[in-house]
Coordinates of N, CA and C in Angstrom, one line a residue:
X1 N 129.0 73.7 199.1 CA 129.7 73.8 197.8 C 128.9 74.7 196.9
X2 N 129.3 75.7 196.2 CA 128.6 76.4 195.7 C 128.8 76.0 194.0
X3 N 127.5 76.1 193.2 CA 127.1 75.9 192.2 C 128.4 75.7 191.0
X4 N 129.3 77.2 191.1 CA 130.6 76.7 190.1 C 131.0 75.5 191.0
X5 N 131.4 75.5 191.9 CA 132.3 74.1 192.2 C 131.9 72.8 192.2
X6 N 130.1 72.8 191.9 CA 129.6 71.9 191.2 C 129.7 71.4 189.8
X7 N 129.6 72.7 189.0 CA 130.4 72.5 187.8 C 131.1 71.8 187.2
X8 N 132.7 72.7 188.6 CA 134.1 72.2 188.0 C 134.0 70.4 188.2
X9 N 133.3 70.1 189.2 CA 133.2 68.3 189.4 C 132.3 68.1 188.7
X10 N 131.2 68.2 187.6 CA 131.2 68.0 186.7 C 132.3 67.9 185.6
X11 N 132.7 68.5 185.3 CA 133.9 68.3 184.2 C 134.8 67.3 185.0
X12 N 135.1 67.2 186.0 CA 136.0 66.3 186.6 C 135.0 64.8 186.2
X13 N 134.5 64.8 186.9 CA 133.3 63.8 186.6 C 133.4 63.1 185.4
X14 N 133.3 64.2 184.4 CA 133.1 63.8 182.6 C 134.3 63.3 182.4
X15 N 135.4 63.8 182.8 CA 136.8 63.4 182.2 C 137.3 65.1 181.3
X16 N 136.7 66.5 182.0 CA 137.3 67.4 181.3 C 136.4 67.7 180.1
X17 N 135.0 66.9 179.7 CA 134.2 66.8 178.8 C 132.5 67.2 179.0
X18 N 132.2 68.1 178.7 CA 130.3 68.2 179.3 C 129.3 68.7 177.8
X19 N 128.6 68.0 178.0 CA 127.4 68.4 176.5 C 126.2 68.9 177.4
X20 N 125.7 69.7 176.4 CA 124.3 70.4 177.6 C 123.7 69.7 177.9
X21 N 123.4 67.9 177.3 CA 122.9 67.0 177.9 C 122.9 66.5 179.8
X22 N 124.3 66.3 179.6 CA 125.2 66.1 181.0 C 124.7 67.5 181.5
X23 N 124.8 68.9 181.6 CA 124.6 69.9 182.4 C 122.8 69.8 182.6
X24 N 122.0 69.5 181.4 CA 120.6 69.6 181.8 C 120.2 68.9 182.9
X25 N 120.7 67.7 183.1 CA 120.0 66.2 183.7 C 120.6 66.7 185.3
X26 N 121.1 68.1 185.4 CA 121.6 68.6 186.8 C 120.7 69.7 187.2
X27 N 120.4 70.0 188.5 CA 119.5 71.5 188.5 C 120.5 72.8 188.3
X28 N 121.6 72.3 187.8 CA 122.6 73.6 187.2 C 121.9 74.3 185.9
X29 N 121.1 73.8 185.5 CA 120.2 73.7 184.2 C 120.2 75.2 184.1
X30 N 119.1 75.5 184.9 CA 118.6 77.2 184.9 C 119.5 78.3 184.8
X31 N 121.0 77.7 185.1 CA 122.0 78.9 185.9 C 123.2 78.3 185.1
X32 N 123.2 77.5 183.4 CA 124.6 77.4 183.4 C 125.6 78.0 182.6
X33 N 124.7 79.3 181.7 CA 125.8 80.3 181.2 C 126.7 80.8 182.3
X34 N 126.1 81.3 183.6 CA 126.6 82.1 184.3 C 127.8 81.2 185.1
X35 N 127.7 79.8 185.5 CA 128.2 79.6 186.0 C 129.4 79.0 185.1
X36 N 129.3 78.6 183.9 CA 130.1 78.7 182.9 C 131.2 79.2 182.7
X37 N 130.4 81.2 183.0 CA 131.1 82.3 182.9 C 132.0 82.0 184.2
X38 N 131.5 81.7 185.5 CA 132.5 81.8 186.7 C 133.6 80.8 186.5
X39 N 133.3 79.8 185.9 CA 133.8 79.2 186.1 C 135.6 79.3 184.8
X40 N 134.7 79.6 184.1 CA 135.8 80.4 182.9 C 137.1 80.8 183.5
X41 N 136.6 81.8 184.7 CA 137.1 83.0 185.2 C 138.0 82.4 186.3
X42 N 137.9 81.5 186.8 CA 138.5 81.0 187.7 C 139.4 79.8 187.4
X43 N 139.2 79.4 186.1 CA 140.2 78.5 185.4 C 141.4 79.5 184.6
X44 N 140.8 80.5 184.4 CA 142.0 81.7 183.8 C 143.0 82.3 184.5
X45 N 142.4 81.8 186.2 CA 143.9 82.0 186.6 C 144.8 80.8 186.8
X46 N 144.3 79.9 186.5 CA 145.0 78.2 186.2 C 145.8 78.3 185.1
X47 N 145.4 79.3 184.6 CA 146.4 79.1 182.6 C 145.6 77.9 182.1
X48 N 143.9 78.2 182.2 CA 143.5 77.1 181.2 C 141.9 77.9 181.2
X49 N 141.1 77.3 180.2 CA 139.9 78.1 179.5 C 139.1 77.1 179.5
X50 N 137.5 77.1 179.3 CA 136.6 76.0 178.9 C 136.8 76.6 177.4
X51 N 136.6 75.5 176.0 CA 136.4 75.8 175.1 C 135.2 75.0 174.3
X52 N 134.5 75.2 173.7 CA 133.0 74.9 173.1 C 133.4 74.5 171.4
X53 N 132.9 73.3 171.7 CA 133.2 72.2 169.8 C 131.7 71.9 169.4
X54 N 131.5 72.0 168.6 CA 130.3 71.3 167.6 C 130.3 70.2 167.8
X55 N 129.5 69.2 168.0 CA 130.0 67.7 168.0 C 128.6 66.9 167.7
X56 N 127.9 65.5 167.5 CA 127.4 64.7 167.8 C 127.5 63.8 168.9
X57 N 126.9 63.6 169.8 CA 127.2 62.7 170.8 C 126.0 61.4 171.4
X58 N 126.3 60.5 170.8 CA 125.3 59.0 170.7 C 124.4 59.0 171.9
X59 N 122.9 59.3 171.7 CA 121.9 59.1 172.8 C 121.9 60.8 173.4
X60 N 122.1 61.7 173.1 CA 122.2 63.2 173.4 C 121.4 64.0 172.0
X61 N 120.9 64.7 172.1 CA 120.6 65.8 171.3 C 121.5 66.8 171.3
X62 N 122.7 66.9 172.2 CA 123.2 68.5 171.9 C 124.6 68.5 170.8
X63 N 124.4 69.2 170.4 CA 125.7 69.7 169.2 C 126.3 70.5 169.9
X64 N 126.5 70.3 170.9 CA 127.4 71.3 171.6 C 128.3 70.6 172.6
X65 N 129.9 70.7 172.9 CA 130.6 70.0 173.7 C 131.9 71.5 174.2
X66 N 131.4 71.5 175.4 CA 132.6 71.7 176.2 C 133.8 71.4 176.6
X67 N 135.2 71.6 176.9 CA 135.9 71.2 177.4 C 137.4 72.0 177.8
X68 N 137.9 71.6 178.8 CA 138.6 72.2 179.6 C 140.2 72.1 178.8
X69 N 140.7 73.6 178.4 CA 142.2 72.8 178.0 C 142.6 74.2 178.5
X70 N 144.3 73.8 178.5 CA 145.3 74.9 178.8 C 145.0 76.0 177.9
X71 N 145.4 77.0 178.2 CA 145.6 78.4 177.8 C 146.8 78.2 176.8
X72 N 146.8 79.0 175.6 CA 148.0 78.7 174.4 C 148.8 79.9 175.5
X73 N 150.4 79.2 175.2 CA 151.6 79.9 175.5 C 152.2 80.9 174.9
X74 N 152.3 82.3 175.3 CA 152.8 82.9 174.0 C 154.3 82.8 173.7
X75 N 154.9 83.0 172.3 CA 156.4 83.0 171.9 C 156.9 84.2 171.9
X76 N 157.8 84.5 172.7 CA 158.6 85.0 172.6 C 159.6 85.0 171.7
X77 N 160.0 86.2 171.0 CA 161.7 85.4 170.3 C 162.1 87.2 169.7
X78 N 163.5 87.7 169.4 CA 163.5 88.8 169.5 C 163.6 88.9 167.8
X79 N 163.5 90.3 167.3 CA 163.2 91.1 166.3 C 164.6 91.3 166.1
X80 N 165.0 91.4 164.3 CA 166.7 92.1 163.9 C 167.0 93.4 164.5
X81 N 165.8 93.8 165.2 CA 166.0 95.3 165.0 C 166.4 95.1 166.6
X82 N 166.1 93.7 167.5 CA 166.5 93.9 169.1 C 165.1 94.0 169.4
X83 N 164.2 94.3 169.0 CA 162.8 94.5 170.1 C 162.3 92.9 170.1
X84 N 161.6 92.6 171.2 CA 161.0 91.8 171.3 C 159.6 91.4 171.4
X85 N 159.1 90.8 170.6 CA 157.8 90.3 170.2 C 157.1 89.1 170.6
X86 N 155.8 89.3 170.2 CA 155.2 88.0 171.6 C 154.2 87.4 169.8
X87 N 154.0 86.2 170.3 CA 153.2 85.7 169.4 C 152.1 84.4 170.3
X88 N 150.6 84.4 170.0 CA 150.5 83.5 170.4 C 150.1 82.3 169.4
X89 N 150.1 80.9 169.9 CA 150.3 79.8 169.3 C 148.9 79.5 169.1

């Protein structure tokens, strides 16, 4: 199992939720921008992103919270003039 797929069962693990607390107390520690990054990259073709919240979290030091959500959908809908336009949500 290589290091992102450690990861992604981390967030499975958390419920979709990780604080650098939860990533420290792993030897992912050293390596977890990067695998962050991979792992970003491989949920982007899922139509979903990790996203990063400010948070407090009871018995943790980090003010930092990860988590896994869908990718916003874009709208479509056409223009008076007939062209069509994309917006995202």
């Amino acid at each position: 199992m290589t290091q992102t797929e450690q990861l992604r069962r981390l967030f499975d693990d958390h419920g979709g939720r990780l604080t650098l607390g939860d990533i420290m107390q792993t030897y992912l520690a050293a390596s977890y921008r990067q695998r962050m990054t991979d792992l970003k990259r491989e949920l982007n073709g899922e139509g979903k992103t990790i996203v990063c919240y400010p948070c407090r979290v009871d018995g943790s030091k980090s003010l930092t919270r990860w988590q896994i959500e869908d990718l916003p959908k874009p709208l479509v809908y056409s223009e008076p003039s007939g062209q069509l336009a994309m917006v995202l949500k």
